Amino acid sequence: MHQSSAIQASAVPARAPFDAGFGVYVHWPFCASKCPYCDFNSHVRRSPVDEARYVAAFRTELAHRAAIAPDRTVTSIFFGGGTPSLMQGATVGAILDAIAALWPVAPDAEITLEANPTSVEAGRFRDYRAAGVNRVSLGVQALNDPDLKRLGRLHSAEEALAAVRVAGDIFERYSFDLIYARPQQTAGAWRAELEQAISHAVEHLSLYQLTIEPGTWFDRLYRAGKLTTPDEDLARALWDVTQEVCDRHGMPAYEVSNHARPGAESRHNLVYWRYGEYAGVGPGAHGRLVGADGRLAMATELAPEKWLEQVERQGHGLTGAERLTPEAQGDEYLVMGLRLAEGIVPARYAALAGRPLAASRIRDLTELGLLRAEGERLAITPAGFPVLNAVISQLAA
Amino acid sequence: MATHPFDNIRNFSIVAHIDHGKSTLADRLIQETGTVAARDMGEQMLDSMDIEKERGITIKAQTVRLEYRAQDGRDYILNLMDTPGHVDFAYEVSRSLAACEGSILVVDASQGVEAQTLANVYQALDANHEIVPVLNKIDLPAAEPERVKEQIEDVIGIDASEAIPVSAKTGLGIPDVLEAIVKRLPPPKGDETAPLKAMLVDSWYDSYLGVVVLVRIIDGVLKKGMTIRMMGSGANYGVDKVGVFRPKMTDVAQLGPGEVGFFTGSIKEVADTRVGDTITEERRLTAEALPGFKPAQPVVFCGLFPVDAADFENLRAAMGKLRLNDASFSYEMETSAALGFGFRCGFLGLLHLEIIQERLEREFNLDLISTAPSVVYKLNMADGTQIELHNPADMPDVMKISSIEEPWIRATIMTPDDYLGAIIKLCQDRRGEQVDLNYVGKRAMVVYDLPLNEVVFDFYDRLKSVSKGYASFDYAISGYRQGDLVKMSLLVNAEPVDALAMLVHRTRAEMRGRAMCEKLRELIPQHLFQIPIQAAIGGKIIARETIRALRKDVTAKCYGGDASRKRKLLDKQKEGKKRMRQFGKVEIPQEAFIAALKMDE
């Protein structure tokens, strides 16, 4: 993150200070295999999935959301998972058609699909492009084979880089993910790997510190003492390397784990972080829609088959649509918004939460050099980002 | 002196170490005499509180009247006085014993004499009791009656040749115990025509009857309708009800010399009744009060604070209710910068402290933080006055103090000799002075003089751990001695934390200070800034540790706009902060206070 100057709003402008856009999230819950670090809603199926039946269910659930939130213009669509690159191109096309039939889609809408960088999946990239996808996000995760193996990935580094090249030929925009702070990873090795990643003319990188999530295989190994994560000092050194290398190459962090050349930020993810509205469909998808009686937090059934049956029976797969209290809305705005380098607008916090942030807490954190207020914005400083969680919990208390 | 009517009365108590079977034996005696039908027998009839049952200790004195037809064909009344079995209640024990003429000494036939057995049996001997030794658990394969008899003679110095072998569990030998009570213990003496003279043995609050007073009549009679006077307080009360325990309360017309029973009347609070006080008749006063009466004196103090500040009023109400039944426990409001509003409480000893704290938590559903137990120091001031210090936070300016005295105890520890070395080291480390060291078979008995402030600081836990639980320990307060004591403060981020201040011996200050600082460094979570932790005497820092500022926390990937999960994490953090005490800019978890005060070396 730049040590310098004023709080930089992301180059992608918000349409109005309080309007962060409207995104549609489509969750494809299937994977070829489960990765040992992953706690997302993903499922492995031995027999082929009836994609036509899922398309029909997506169509039904999208119509349900459109009834709650009509009159929106879709600014982004995101196929996440799971592994959406297991879908056939026609399936993606049918879902995009269903969205376009319910809401107008902005001409410059960003339409992203998450893909695994295997040769099989790269073979489908042209079909996705033809269906309307204009951006892919590749789960590369590492650029050396032993680590890829340990992370449970099915591709080699060479295969991944080949997929990156195919993506570059076919899509206007692409991004890839890397996981750092892997077991035994040194700061020097990470620096070299990151330099190599950037050399592939990428415009956007998601760089995540490995997190041991409860219930994952890594969690079991960790508890059994068979997997160690870096201590605080090494984790910080790896963080510092990440910022230094990316800044030098003109890809500052616009979000705590996301780096982009100015203008290449993920517009869909900005909707989340700017606490905009988004409809989520598919098993285990989340949404935030402002309906007639306030902002709703929506979540759907996790198990794919149960979700399917519920949608077919009830017209939606929701397990809950909770009306958020002002305090909850304020908290969500903080936990999402402060991930961004551009920070939050305290006036919007006050409007959502029904009370302003505590001036004394802002002052304390500012004195510690972890937070800075400027104009209408309040943002985490470069010194504050590595301890973001602690800063947010201090500010929100 | 008329002796005839009381020839058939025997008043006795049972002296034993915890777990040697006192309560089981009492239950057997109750059953054998048919006082309670077998089907109504519960385990441990006499210990009525859950805590008493669980810990196998007796807190309140209780009595039960047994009716027994002896082998000589005559009917006897046997009053079993169950005494509190712990040193914290030494005074109460001495009063209960003073109400009896004899004791049954119960010794586990495999374990032998323990420290607590000794302390209690000496008290019984001090009360001029006739003692009947009983060897319990004789049915166990590990029983060694001959060895234990020898031990009783060696250590206690009483004749054990006629010790009765019993098994309270199976009922073996119980009739022999009853016969021995009748034949070997003396009947009480007294004068029925003299003015009333009775000893107040104990009292408690009953929600139906009000204050119930347990008494032993020495001379005269106590009847319904009388007006009595408590000689200690000088207050007069009407008597509404007179009765005995069988073990249920049963009304009787009157209680005469040698009898043990209860009365109720116009007494409002347990605090109006004092254990050991002499009760007489208002219209016909007895000439002389009974000897040995003294008001309850708290020995150990600590602060009790609610974990949730909103519970303060509930805590106050709960303490009021407990005090209804236990006037020896005292409390007054205290404010701590670290812990908020709470109470400074006085206790008869450490067990008493634990019991009260446990009852508050269990019976009143309160979460409490207690500060380090402190003893009562006597400060000799430069101006010649003497003040008592109950709370280290109240320590006056040292320039105004000429000397400090601290209470000492005489501790008796019995242990298998394997652990003797470690126990001696522990006592020496705690500034102990060895008084005596003896061997009784394979067991060693070591007597130490120790400062009480070293004992209240986790001495029991250490003793248990170095002896793997085999050592037994008992003590009596032996008096005050001058000591080179200093107040040690703990500073977190340069602010003194009042709840952690303590008086320590100068030679122990640095070690204690270092240990406290290290412990706090582990217990206080990292903050966004660096936190110095210091121990200081006056302005001088004697130990220091630093908690580094947090450098990196892990920010997980955000999955598909799942803001709920992030918000719930934040909610959890907020909830966690509620259990923290804000101290300047530092948040200290409550657990840190508890753990810091409970430390191992």
mmCIF file of N, CA and C in Angstrom, chain A residues 270-343:
data_model
loop_
_atom_site.group_PDB
_atom_site.id
_atom_site.type_symbol
_atom_site.label_atom_id
_atom_site.label_comp_id
_atom_site.label_asym_id
_atom_site.label_seq_id
_atom_site.Cartn_x
_atom_site.Cartn_y
_atom_site.Cartn_z
ATOM 1 N N LEU A 270 -16.015 -4.960 -5.195
ATOM 2 C CA LEU A 270 -16.206 -3.608 -4.647
ATOM 3 C C LEU A 270 -17.651 -3.400 -4.185
ATOM 4 N N VAL A 271 -18.599 -4.050 -4.837
ATOM 5 C CA VAL A 271 -19.996 -3.940 -4.394
ATOM 6 C C VAL A 271 -20.123 -4.443 -2.957
ATOM 7 N N TYR A 272 -19.488 -5.595 -2.677
ATOM 8 C CA TYR A 272 -19.533 -6.118 -1.300
ATOM 9 C C TYR A 272 -18.879 -5.144 -0.325
ATOM 10 N N TRP A 273 -17.650 -4.742 -0.705
ATOM 11 C CA TRP A 273 -16.850 -3.973 0.244
ATOM 12 C C TRP A 273 -17.385 -2.561 0.442
ATOM 13 N N ARG A 274 -18.057 -2.057 -0.589
ATOM 14 C CA ARG A 274 -18.683 -0.736 -0.415
ATOM 15 C C ARG A 274 -20.072 -0.879 0.183
ATOM 16 N N TYR A 275 -20.411 -2.093 0.561
ATOM 17 C CA TYR A 275 -21.685 -2.424 1.188
ATOM 18 C C TYR A 275 -22.860 -2.018 0.308
ATOM 19 N N GLY A 276 -22.740 -2.442 -0.958
ATOM 20 C CA GLY A 276 -23.837 -2.207 -1.891
ATOM 21 C C GLY A 276 -24.853 -3.324 -1.810
ATOM 22 N N GLU A 277 -25.709 -3.378 -2.863
ATOM 23 C CA GLU A 277 -26.734 -4.422 -2.900
ATOM 24 C C GLU A 277 -26.272 -5.540 -3.812
ATOM 25 N N TYR A 278 -26.543 -6.770 -3.397
ATOM 26 C CA TYR A 278 -26.235 -7.892 -4.269
ATOM 27 C C TYR A 278 -27.216 -9.024 -4.008
ATOM 28 N N ALA A 279 -27.572 -9.677 -5.120
ATOM 29 C CA ALA A 279 -28.440 -10.849 -5.028
ATOM 30 C C ALA A 279 -27.538 -12.060 -5.134
ATOM 31 N N GLY A 280 -27.748 -13.048 -4.246
ATOM 32 C CA GLY A 280 -26.950 -14.266 -4.313
ATOM 33 C C GLY A 280 -27.873 -15.440 -4.581
ATOM 34 N N VAL A 281 -27.560 -16.217 -5.599
ATOM 35 C CA VAL A 281 -28.380 -17.394 -5.896
ATOM 36 C C VAL A 281 -27.506 -18.637 -5.979
ATOM 37 N N GLY A 282 -28.147 -19.777 -5.727
ATOM 38 C CA GLY A 282 -27.424 -21.043 -5.716
ATOM 39 C C GLY A 282 -27.212 -21.500 -4.292
ATOM 40 N N PRO A 283 -26.759 -22.741 -4.107
ATOM 41 C CA PRO A 283 -26.579 -23.291 -2.758
ATOM 42 C C PRO A 283 -25.533 -22.513 -1.955
ATOM 43 N N GLY A 284 -25.885 -22.097 -0.754
ATOM 44 C CA GLY A 284 -24.938 -21.406 0.124
ATOM 45 C C GLY A 284 -24.528 -20.031 -0.368
ATOM 46 N N ALA A 285 -25.415 -19.362 -1.089
ATOM 47 C CA ALA A 285 -25.090 -18.005 -1.564
ATOM 48 C C ALA A 285 -25.641 -16.968 -0.592
ATOM 49 N N HIS A 286 -24.928 -15.851 -0.512
ATOM 50 C CA HIS A 286 -25.355 -14.770 0.385
ATOM 51 C C HIS A 286 -25.817 -13.566 -0.416
ATOM 52 N N GLY A 287 -26.741 -12.824 0.145
ATOM 53 C CA GLY A 287 -27.195 -11.614 -0.519
ATOM 54 C C GLY A 287 -27.525 -10.520 0.475
ATOM 55 N N ARG A 288 -27.478 -9.300 0.006
ATOM 56 C CA ARG A 288 -27.938 -8.144 0.786
ATOM 57 C C ARG A 288 -28.818 -7.313 -0.148
ATOM 58 N N LEU A 289 -30.100 -7.270 0.154
ATOM 59 C CA LEU A 289 -31.002 -6.488 -0.677
ATOM 60 C C LEU A 289 -31.797 -5.551 0.213
ATOM 61 N N VAL A 290 -32.018 -4.326 -0.306
ATOM 62 C CA VAL A 290 -32.826 -3.381 0.450
ATOM 63 C C VAL A 290 -34.259 -3.516 -0.054
ATOM 64 N N GLY A 291 -35.096 -4.154 0.748
ATOM 65 C CA GLY A 291 -36.485 -4.354 0.362
ATOM 66 C C GLY A 291 -37.370 -3.301 1.006
ATOM 67 N N ALA A 292 -38.669 -3.533 0.932
ATOM 68 C CA ALA A 292 -39.618 -2.552 1.458
ATOM 69 C C ALA A 292 -39.415 -2.350 2.959
ATOM 70 N N ASP A 293 -39.030 -3.419 3.689
ATOM 71 C CA ASP A 293 -38.881 -3.251 5.140
ATOM 72 C C ASP A 293 -37.428 -3.307 5.591
ATOM 73 N N GLY A 294 -36.554 -2.702 4.820
ATOM 74 C CA GLY A 294 -35.170 -2.550 5.279
ATOM 75 C C GLY A 294 -34.202 -3.482 4.588
ATOM 76 N N ARG A 295 -32.935 -3.445 5.091
ATOM 77 C CA ARG A 295 -31.887 -4.242 4.457
ATOM 78 C C ARG A 295 -31.955 -5.677 4.961
ATOM 79 N N LEU A 296 -32.023 -6.601 4.007
ATOM 80 C CA LEU A 296 -32.160 -8.007 4.356
ATOM 81 C C LEU A 296 -30.847 -8.738 4.147
ATOM 82 N N ALA A 297 -30.506 -9.586 5.116
ATOM 83 C CA ALA A 297 -29.366 -10.490 4.969
ATOM 84 C C ALA A 297 -29.933 -11.836 4.566
ATOM 85 N N MET A 298 -29.577 -12.297 3.369
ATOM 86 C CA MET A 298 -30.169 -13.534 2.865
ATOM 87 C C MET A 298 -29.101 -14.607 2.723
ATOM 88 N N ALA A 299 -29.495 -15.829 3.053
ATOM 89 C CA ALA A 299 -28.599 -16.963 2.871
ATOM 90 C C ALA A 299 -29.425 -18.149 2.414
ATOM 91 N N THR A 300 -28.806 -19.021 1.634
ATOM 92 C CA THR A 300 -29.557 -20.152 1.081
ATOM 93 C C THR A 300 -29.048 -21.472 1.641
ATOM 94 N N GLU A 301 -29.845 -22.488 1.424
ATOM 95 C CA GLU A 301 -29.519 -23.872 1.795
ATOM 96 C C GLU A 301 -28.158 -24.263 1.219
ATOM 97 N N LEU A 302 -27.353 -24.924 2.052
ATOM 98 C CA LEU A 302 -25.989 -25.268 1.636
ATOM 99 C C LEU A 302 -25.924 -26.516 0.749
ATOM 100 N N ALA A 303 -26.675 -27.532 1.081
ATOM 101 C CA ALA A 303 -26.552 -28.804 0.361
ATOM 102 C C ALA A 303 -27.193 -28.675 -1.021
ATOM 103 N N PRO A 304 -26.439 -28.951 -2.099
ATOM 104 C CA PRO A 304 -26.935 -28.694 -3.455
ATOM 105 C C PRO A 304 -28.289 -29.360 -3.750
ATOM 106 N N GLU A 305 -28.418 -30.628 -3.411
ATOM 107 C CA GLU A 305 -29.663 -31.324 -3.757
ATOM 108 C C GLU A 305 -30.843 -30.771 -2.960
ATOM 109 N N LYS A 306 -30.600 -30.459 -1.708
ATOM 110 C CA LYS A 306 -31.684 -29.893 -0.894
ATOM 111 C C LYS A 306 -32.093 -28.519 -1.407
ATOM 112 N N TRP A 307 -31.056 -27.750 -1.800
ATOM 113 C CA TRP A 307 -31.351 -26.424 -2.360
ATOM 114 C C TRP A 307 -32.236 -26.568 -3.597
ATOM 115 N N LEU A 308 -31.831 -27.525 -4.459
ATOM 116 C CA LEU A 308 -32.551 -27.751 -5.711
ATOM 117 C C LEU A 308 -34.018 -28.079 -5.434
ATOM 118 N N GLU A 309 -34.213 -29.027 -4.510
ATOM 119 C CA GLU A 309 -35.585 -29.441 -4.193
ATOM 120 C C GLU A 309 -36.393 -28.300 -3.593
ATOM 121 N N GLN A 310 -35.732 -27.542 -2.727
ATOM 122 C CA GLN A 310 -36.461 -26.433 -2.094
ATOM 123 C C GLN A 310 -36.876 -25.382 -3.119
ATOM 124 N N VAL A 311 -35.953 -25.076 -4.049
ATOM 125 C CA VAL A 311 -36.285 -24.073 -5.070
ATOM 126 C C VAL A 311 -37.447 -24.583 -5.911
ATOM 127 N N GLU A 312 -37.392 -25.847 -6.275
ATOM 128 C CA GLU A 312 -38.460 -26.404 -7.122
ATOM 129 C C GLU A 312 -39.795 -26.421 -6.385
ATOM 130 N N ARG A 313 -39.723 -26.607 -5.082
ATOM 131 C CA ARG A 313 -40.947 -26.689 -4.290
ATOM 132 C C ARG A 313 -41.465 -25.312 -3.882
ATOM 133 N N GLN A 314 -40.528 -24.433 -3.441
ATOM 134 C CA GLN A 314 -40.957 -23.166 -2.820
ATOM 135 C C GLN A 314 -40.657 -21.931 -3.652
ATOM 136 N N GLY A 315 -39.900 -22.101 -4.727
ATOM 137 C CA GLY A 315 -39.593 -20.941 -5.567
ATOM 138 C C GLY A 315 -38.361 -20.174 -5.128
ATOM 139 N N HIS A 316 -37.731 -20.629 -4.039
ATOM 140 C CA HIS A 316 -36.465 -20.022 -3.613
ATOM 141 C C HIS A 316 -35.735 -20.993 -2.699
ATOM 142 N N GLY A 317 -34.420 -20.795 -2.536
ATOM 143 C CA GLY A 317 -33.626 -21.699 -1.685
ATOM 144 C C GLY A 317 -33.218 -21.073 -0.367
ATOM 145 N N LEU A 318 -33.897 -19.986 0.007
ATOM 146 C CA LEU A 318 -33.473 -19.260 1.218
ATOM 147 C C LEU A 318 -33.701 -20.065 2.491
ATOM 148 N N THR A 319 -32.735 -20.002 3.386
ATOM 149 C CA THR A 319 -32.937 -20.559 4.727
ATOM 150 C C THR A 319 -33.228 -19.436 5.700
ATOM 151 N N GLY A 320 -32.979 -18.213 5.275
ATOM 152 C CA GLY A 320 -33.289 -17.094 6.150
ATOM 153 C C GLY A 320 -33.167 -15.784 5.405
ATOM 154 N N ALA A 321 -34.019 -14.832 5.788
ATOM 155 C CA ALA A 321 -33.894 -13.472 5.279
ATOM 156 C C ALA A 321 -34.083 -12.583 6.493
ATOM 157 N N GLU A 322 -32.963 -12.254 7.119
ATOM 158 C CA GLU A 322 -33.004 -11.548 8.399
ATOM 159 C C GLU A 322 -32.971 -10.044 8.137
ATOM 160 N N ARG A 323 -33.888 -9.334 8.765
ATOM 161 C CA ARG A 323 -33.840 -7.874 8.641
ATOM 162 C C ARG A 323 -32.762 -7.366 9.569
ATOM 163 N N LEU A 324 -31.808 -6.682 9.016
ATOM 164 C CA LEU A 324 -30.655 -6.276 9.831
ATOM 165 C C LEU A 324 -30.978 -5.061 10.681
ATOM 166 N N THR A 325 -30.555 -5.103 11.926
ATOM 167 C CA THR A 325 -30.741 -3.945 12.807
ATOM 168 C C THR A 325 -29.777 -2.848 12.365
ATOM 169 N N PRO A 326 -30.049 -1.620 12.764
ATOM 170 C CA PRO A 326 -29.098 -0.541 12.421
ATOM 171 C C PRO A 326 -27.682 -0.878 12.893
ATOM 172 N N GLU A 327 -27.551 -1.440 14.098
ATOM 173 C CA GLU A 327 -26.215 -1.753 14.606
ATOM 174 C C GLU A 327 -25.518 -2.779 13.722
ATOM 175 N N ALA A 328 -26.281 -3.810 13.305
ATOM 176 C CA ALA A 328 -25.698 -4.851 12.460
ATOM 177 C C ALA A 328 -25.271 -4.270 11.119
ATOM 178 N N GLN A 329 -26.085 -3.367 10.585
ATOM 179 C CA GLN A 329 -25.717 -2.755 9.308
ATOM 180 C C GLN A 329 -24.450 -1.925 9.447
ATOM 181 N N GLY A 330 -24.373 -1.171 10.552
ATOM 182 C CA GLY A 330 -23.164 -0.374 10.794
ATOM 183 C C GLY A 330 -21.945 -1.271 10.909
ATOM 184 N N ASP A 331 -22.091 -2.379 11.635
ATOM 185 C CA ASP A 331 -20.974 -3.306 11.810
ATOM 186 C C ASP A 331 -20.545 -3.916 10.473
ATOM 187 N N GLU A 332 -21.525 -4.304 9.670
ATOM 188 C CA GLU A 332 -21.172 -4.903 8.378
ATOM 189 C C GLU A 332 -20.456 -3.889 7.484
ATOM 190 N N TYR A 333 -20.938 -2.650 7.536
ATOM 191 C CA TYR A 333 -20.277 -1.615 6.739
ATOM 192 C C TYR A 333 -18.819 -1.463 7.184
ATOM 193 N N LEU A 334 -18.584 -1.518 8.496
ATOM 194 C CA LEU A 334 -17.211 -1.410 9.003
ATOM 195 C C LEU A 334 -16.350 -2.595 8.580
ATOM 196 N N VAL A 335 -16.837 -3.814 8.810
ATOM 197 C CA VAL A 335 -15.985 -4.981 8.539
ATOM 198 C C VAL A 335 -15.730 -5.145 7.049
ATOM 199 N N MET A 336 -16.671 -4.718 6.225
ATOM 200 C CA MET A 336 -16.444 -4.821 4.786
ATOM 201 C C MET A 336 -15.658 -3.597 4.308
ATOM 202 N N GLY A 337 -16.123 -2.412 4.669
ATOM 203 C CA GLY A 337 -15.578 -1.161 4.118
ATOM 204 C C GLY A 337 -14.154 -0.887 4.515
ATOM 205 N N LEU A 338 -13.787 -1.242 5.747
ATOM 206 C CA LEU A 338 -12.426 -0.907 6.171
ATOM 207 C C LEU A 338 -11.386 -1.840 5.562
ATOM 208 N N ARG A 339 -11.847 -2.864 4.831
ATOM 209 C CA ARG A 339 -10.887 -3.679 4.083
ATOM 210 C C ARG A 339 -10.316 -2.908 2.910
ATOM 211 N N LEU A 340 -11.040 -1.866 2.495
ATOM 212 C CA LEU A 340 -10.618 -1.105 1.315
ATOM 213 C C LEU A 340 -9.641 0.005 1.672
ATOM 214 N N ALA A 341 -8.677 0.233 0.799
ATOM 215 C CA ALA A 341 -7.759 1.359 0.996
ATOM 216 C C ALA A 341 -8.518 2.672 1.020
ATOM 217 N N GLU A 342 -9.617 2.747 0.265
ATOM 218 C CA GLU A 342 -10.385 4.003 0.243
ATOM 219 C C GLU A 342 -11.176 4.188 1.529
ATOM 220 N N GLY A 343 -11.307 3.121 2.338
ATOM 221 C CA GLY A 343 -11.958 3.239 3.637
ATOM 222 C C GLY A 343 -13.455 3.439 3.548
#
